[in-house]
Amino acid sequence: MIAKRYKAAKLLLAVDCIIIGYDEDDGLKVLITKRGFEPHKGSLSLMGGFVQEDESVEDAAARILHDLTGLEGVYMEQMHVFSKPDRDSEERTVVVAFFALIDIKKYQNQMSTGYQSKWFPINNYPELIFDHGEMVEMAKERVQYRAAQHPLLLELLPGKFTIPQVMRLYEVLYNVKFDLGNFSRKIISTGLIIKLNERDKANSKKGAYYYKVDEKKYQEGFRRFLNFVNKPQFKTKN
Amino acid sequence: MIAKRYKAAKLLLAVDCIIIGYDEDDGLKVLITKRGFEPHKGSLSLMGGFVQEDESVEDAAARILHDLTGLEGVYMEQMHVFSKPDRDSEERTVVVAFFALIDIKKYQNQMSTGYQSKWFPINNYPELIFDHGEMVEMAKERVQYRAAQHPLLLELLPGKFTIPQVMRLYEVLYNVKFDLGNFSRKIISTGLIIKLNERDKANSKKGAYYYKVDEKKYQEGFRRFLNFVNKPQFKTKN
């Protein structure tokens, strides 16, 4: 056994998972659960728990999400560390908040009803314990920022989609209303989507054309600002 | 005193600061120090230390940077949590890595020589303990990514600048060489800079024109992808 030479106070490290789901018919939602341990057992909170000795924070987040929802294989990313000394009323606990943006329908079958977690509208969720409300608000900003960076949010759109579908996604993300004519003109003028020779007739008699992303232009467009730097070679050490 | 009800293993939480400095004449550098405590005392490492009971991780990062370099008022942001169970050979320690990108000259006077820290070229720094090399590489990617998002890296350019100055910044960031004629054409074509009626004659007989950022276009340009969403009102709860 190695002698422990570090002399510093230890603390509890936890993870909380902010799972934002998009439901085409029903908007953006956040997954909330009932806290399963004292104090405040039964209060509404994000899904969270303590990091164990033999796991990374990523391991802990995946384990906790699975334990509390049955969900597996959800891609989560580190969002922010919340560490005010008094953020948890019980005992000092530093939290690494994880964030995921998922298509609710894709995971619907995995989430069985035996769990205590539930989706709430992101603009109308109940009060949460500690600073969990602050975490949800930060995640919401993250989604909006991401939409500004990656305008088509590929993770949330099917391979082919109609313009009304994209518009609904943006309306939900930014909590605004668009005019379909204006929105269509503007999104088409980005040059990032390709019209397919096929219509969705489920939602209107005339039908809305399907589009797909022009992957090549999309990638280029994302780097548009950098286009005066011609394919820089990222030379890194190692 | 509150009864402690949480039953979970505590661990050590530390912060490490990756301070990337830009020196117009000398490129990108990273601030390295000598570890001041056992084990591995004297090894080269990033500036770091343990988070104390009464401070947030931000407080800890500012305190440590000041203690080890004399630097004050450096804006640092959370970069990433490093938490592999065996990342520190001595005892389990989770690290919150902080990142800053600064203009070395602006801070030159603050950094007195009484401290053990030293700037090293970012593409040629010595071996560091634990996973600190990985942290530096991630910070380097962060700088490159940021340059792609905010092409003029305002924090590193003076209020007025010449195109050769911007080119040097990009050459250093991406570790490539540009042709001045091509680079000029391309950066001018972004429409993001305004030519001033004034030349820098210090570096050539003919002199290079000074430019300044077109702040309005720059802001718009950054949101260019979003321009089919007309000034969305970010309505948030709370």
PDB file of C-alpha atoms in Angstrom, chain A residues 103-232:
ATOM      1  CA  ASP A 103     -34.518  12.501 -29.547  1.00  0.00           C
ATOM      2  CA  ILE A 104     -37.146  11.276 -27.080  1.00  0.00           C
ATOM      3  CA  LYS A 105     -38.714   8.897 -29.585  1.00  0.00           C
ATOM      4  CA  LYS A 106     -35.458   7.081 -30.170  1.00  0.00           C
ATOM      5  CA  TYR A 107     -35.259   6.193 -26.500  1.00  0.00           C
ATOM      6  CA  GLN A 108     -38.950   5.692 -25.815  1.00  0.00           C
ATOM      7  CA  ASN A 109     -38.850   1.926 -25.761  1.00  0.00           C
ATOM      8  CA  GLN A 110     -35.851   1.792 -23.469  1.00  0.00           C
ATOM      9  CA  MET A 111     -37.500   3.897 -20.783  1.00  0.00           C
ATOM     10  CA  SER A 112     -39.864   1.545 -19.055  1.00  0.00           C
ATOM     11  CA  THR A 113     -42.459   2.787 -16.615  1.00  0.00           C
ATOM     12  CA  GLY A 114     -40.965   1.124 -13.564  1.00  0.00           C
ATOM     13  CA  TYR A 115     -38.762   4.124 -12.935  1.00  0.00           C
ATOM     14  CA  GLN A 116     -39.564   7.285 -11.037  1.00  0.00           C
ATOM     15  CA  SER A 117     -38.344   9.675 -13.702  1.00  0.00           C
ATOM     16  CA  LYS A 118     -40.576  11.815 -15.832  1.00  0.00           C
ATOM     17  CA  TRP A 119     -40.278  14.329 -18.684  1.00  0.00           C
ATOM     18  CA  PHE A 120     -41.321  17.936 -18.007  1.00  0.00           C
ATOM     19  CA  PRO A 121     -41.598  20.816 -20.496  1.00  0.00           C
ATOM     20  CA  ILE A 122     -38.352  22.755 -20.364  1.00  0.00           C
ATOM     21  CA  ASN A 123     -40.216  26.040 -19.948  1.00  0.00           C
ATOM     22  CA  ASN A 124     -42.476  24.715 -17.258  1.00  0.00           C
ATOM     23  CA  TYR A 125     -40.825  22.308 -14.867  1.00  0.00           C
ATOM     24  CA  PRO A 126     -41.410  22.086 -11.125  1.00  0.00           C
ATOM     25  CA  GLU A 127     -39.098  23.560  -8.528  1.00  0.00           C
ATOM     26  CA  LEU A 128     -35.984  21.451  -8.031  1.00  0.00           C
ATOM     27  CA  ILE A 129     -33.705  21.077  -5.011  1.00  0.00           C
ATOM     28  CA  PHE A 130     -30.459  22.977  -4.450  1.00  0.00           C
ATOM     29  CA  ASP A 131     -29.062  24.599  -7.592  1.00  0.00           C
ATOM     30  CA  HIS A 132     -30.621  22.086  -9.999  1.00  0.00           C
ATOM     31  CA  GLY A 133     -32.817  24.776 -11.567  1.00  0.00           C
ATOM     32  CA  GLU A 134     -29.669  26.729 -12.413  1.00  0.00           C
ATOM     33  CA  MET A 135     -28.255  23.602 -14.053  1.00  0.00           C
ATOM     34  CA  VAL A 136     -31.340  23.153 -16.237  1.00  0.00           C
ATOM     35  CA  GLU A 137     -31.176  26.800 -17.324  1.00  0.00           C
ATOM     36  CA  MET A 138     -27.523  26.424 -18.253  1.00  0.00           C
ATOM     37  CA  ALA A 139     -28.332  23.293 -20.272  1.00  0.00           C
ATOM     38  CA  LYS A 140     -31.070  25.183 -22.091  1.00  0.00           C
ATOM     39  CA  GLU A 141     -28.586  27.888 -23.069  1.00  0.00           C
ATOM     40  CA  ARG A 142     -26.228  25.160 -24.210  1.00  0.00           C
ATOM     41  CA  VAL A 143     -28.891  23.767 -26.547  1.00  0.00           C
ATOM     42  CA  GLN A 144     -29.580  27.239 -27.970  1.00  0.00           C
ATOM     43  CA  TYR A 145     -25.895  27.934 -28.426  1.00  0.00           C
ATOM     44  CA  ARG A 146     -25.433  24.619 -30.137  1.00  0.00           C
ATOM     45  CA  ALA A 147     -28.334  25.342 -32.466  1.00  0.00           C
ATOM     46  CA  ALA A 148     -26.591  28.582 -33.433  1.00  0.00           C
ATOM     47  CA  GLN A 149     -23.380  26.697 -34.168  1.00  0.00           C
ATOM     48  CA  HIS A 150     -24.888  23.669 -35.883  1.00  0.00           C
ATOM     49  CA  PRO A 151     -28.041  25.089 -37.354  1.00  0.00           C
ATOM     50  CA  LEU A 152     -29.665  21.819 -38.276  1.00  0.00           C
ATOM     51  CA  LEU A 153     -29.043  19.942 -35.043  1.00  0.00           C
ATOM     52  CA  LEU A 154     -28.498  16.696 -36.858  1.00  0.00           C
ATOM     53  CA  GLU A 155     -28.875  14.642 -33.701  1.00  0.00           C
ATOM     54  CA  LEU A 156     -32.524  15.676 -33.562  1.00  0.00           C
ATOM     55  CA  LEU A 157     -33.620  15.511 -37.187  1.00  0.00           C
ATOM     56  CA  PRO A 158     -34.352  12.354 -39.144  1.00  0.00           C
ATOM     57  CA  GLY A 159     -32.335  11.636 -42.315  1.00  0.00           C
ATOM     58  CA  LYS A 160     -35.002  13.352 -44.392  1.00  0.00           C
ATOM     59  CA  PHE A 161     -37.191  16.108 -43.028  1.00  0.00           C
ATOM     60  CA  THR A 162     -39.608  18.804 -44.077  1.00  0.00           C
ATOM     61  CA  ILE A 163     -39.103  22.523 -43.513  1.00  0.00           C
ATOM     62  CA  PRO A 164     -42.098  22.711 -41.148  1.00  0.00           C
ATOM     63  CA  GLN A 165     -40.309  20.079 -39.041  1.00  0.00           C
ATOM     64  CA  VAL A 166     -37.148  22.185 -38.819  1.00  0.00           C
ATOM     65  CA  MET A 167     -39.235  25.254 -38.059  1.00  0.00           C
ATOM     66  CA  ARG A 168     -40.958  23.467 -35.174  1.00  0.00           C
ATOM     67  CA  LEU A 169     -37.569  22.513 -33.772  1.00  0.00           C
ATOM     68  CA  TYR A 170     -36.432  26.147 -33.843  1.00  0.00           C
ATOM     69  CA  GLU A 171     -39.695  27.410 -32.427  1.00  0.00           C
ATOM     70  CA  VAL A 172     -39.290  25.082 -29.508  1.00  0.00           C
ATOM     71  CA  LEU A 173     -35.615  25.853 -28.994  1.00  0.00           C
ATOM     72  CA  TYR A 174     -36.025  29.598 -28.954  1.00  0.00           C
ATOM     73  CA  ASN A 175     -39.572  29.775 -27.704  1.00  0.00           C
ATOM     74  CA  VAL A 176     -40.678  31.986 -30.614  1.00  0.00           C
ATOM     75  CA  LYS A 177     -43.098  31.769 -33.546  1.00  0.00           C
ATOM     76  CA  PHE A 178     -42.005  31.969 -37.182  1.00  0.00           C
ATOM     77  CA  ASP A 179     -43.806  32.633 -40.399  1.00  0.00           C
ATOM     78  CA  LEU A 180     -43.432  29.516 -42.541  1.00  0.00           C
ATOM     79  CA  GLY A 181     -42.860  31.463 -45.772  1.00  0.00           C
ATOM     80  CA  ASN A 182     -40.059  33.578 -44.321  1.00  0.00           C
ATOM     81  CA  PHE A 183     -38.512  30.689 -42.518  1.00  0.00           C
ATOM     82  CA  SER A 184     -38.494  28.558 -45.680  1.00  0.00           C
ATOM     83  CA  ARG A 185     -36.854  31.266 -47.744  1.00  0.00           C
ATOM     84  CA  LYS A 186     -34.177  31.848 -45.175  1.00  0.00           C
ATOM     85  CA  ILE A 187     -33.277  28.242 -44.507  1.00  0.00           C
ATOM     86  CA  ILE A 188     -33.200  27.455 -48.223  1.00  0.00           C
ATOM     87  CA  SER A 189     -30.938  30.465 -48.803  1.00  0.00           C
ATOM     88  CA  THR A 190     -28.320  28.981 -46.469  1.00  0.00           C
ATOM     89  CA  GLY A 191     -27.644  26.452 -49.212  1.00  0.00           C
ATOM     90  CA  LEU A 192     -27.209  23.785 -46.571  1.00  0.00           C
ATOM     91  CA  ILE A 193     -30.147  21.574 -47.542  1.00  0.00           C
ATOM     92  CA  ILE A 194     -31.022  19.621 -50.670  1.00  0.00           C
ATOM     93  CA  LYS A 195     -34.607  19.214 -51.879  1.00  0.00           C
ATOM     94  CA  LEU A 196     -35.672  15.635 -52.492  1.00  0.00           C
ATOM     95  CA  ASN A 197     -38.161  14.511 -55.084  1.00  0.00           C
ATOM     96  CA  GLU A 198     -40.602  13.277 -52.477  1.00  0.00           C
ATOM     97  CA  ARG A 199     -43.338  14.797 -50.327  1.00  0.00           C
ATOM     98  CA  ASP A 200     -44.731  14.253 -46.867  1.00  0.00           C
ATOM     99  CA  LYS A 201     -48.496  14.125 -47.389  1.00  0.00           C
ATOM    100  CA  ALA A 202     -49.379  13.155 -43.854  1.00  0.00           C
ATOM    101  CA  ASN A 203     -49.760  16.707 -42.581  1.00  0.00           C
ATOM    102  CA  SER A 204     -51.278  18.586 -45.527  1.00  0.00           C
ATOM    103  CA  LYS A 205     -53.056  17.783 -48.766  1.00  0.00           C
ATOM    104  CA  LYS A 206     -50.468  19.500 -50.930  1.00  0.00           C
ATOM    105  CA  GLY A 207     -47.658  17.966 -48.927  1.00  0.00           C
ATOM    106  CA  ALA A 208     -44.312  19.407 -47.866  1.00  0.00           C
ATOM    107  CA  TYR A 209     -41.164  18.447 -49.746  1.00  0.00           C
ATOM    108  CA  TYR A 210     -38.583  16.414 -47.926  1.00  0.00           C
ATOM    109  CA  TYR A 211     -35.074  17.757 -47.696  1.00  0.00           C
ATOM    110  CA  LYS A 212     -31.781  16.321 -46.625  1.00  0.00           C
ATOM    111  CA  VAL A 213     -28.650  17.979 -45.305  1.00  0.00           C
ATOM    112  CA  ASP A 214     -25.934  18.763 -47.809  1.00  0.00           C
ATOM    113  CA  GLU A 215     -23.279  17.200 -45.613  1.00  0.00           C
ATOM    114  CA  LYS A 216     -20.360  18.581 -47.558  1.00  0.00           C
ATOM    115  CA  LYS A 217     -21.593  22.162 -47.532  1.00  0.00           C
ATOM    116  CA  TYR A 218     -22.700  21.777 -43.958  1.00  0.00           C
ATOM    117  CA  GLN A 219     -19.192  20.868 -42.845  1.00  0.00           C
ATOM    118  CA  GLU A 220     -17.738  23.682 -44.913  1.00  0.00           C
ATOM    119  CA  GLY A 221     -20.300  26.137 -43.633  1.00  0.00           C
ATOM    120  CA  PHE A 222     -19.442  25.386 -40.063  1.00  0.00           C
ATOM    121  CA  ARG A 223     -15.859  26.326 -40.835  1.00  0.00           C
ATOM    122  CA  ARG A 224     -16.847  29.305 -42.962  1.00  0.00           C
ATOM    123  CA  PHE A 225     -15.086  31.773 -40.726  1.00  0.00           C
ATOM    124  CA  LEU A 226     -11.935  29.829 -41.092  1.00  0.00           C
ATOM    125  CA  ASN A 227     -12.030  29.702 -44.849  1.00  0.00           C
ATOM    126  CA  PHE A 228      -9.223  32.151 -45.104  1.00  0.00           C
ATOM    127  CA  VAL A 229      -7.140  29.532 -43.360  1.00  0.00           C
ATOM    128  CA  ASN A 230      -6.779  26.871 -45.997  1.00  0.00           C
ATOM    129  CA  LYS A 231      -7.048  23.445 -44.398  1.00  0.00           C
ATOM    130  CA  PRO A 232      -4.679  24.192 -41.557  1.00  0.00           C
TER     131      PRO A 232
END
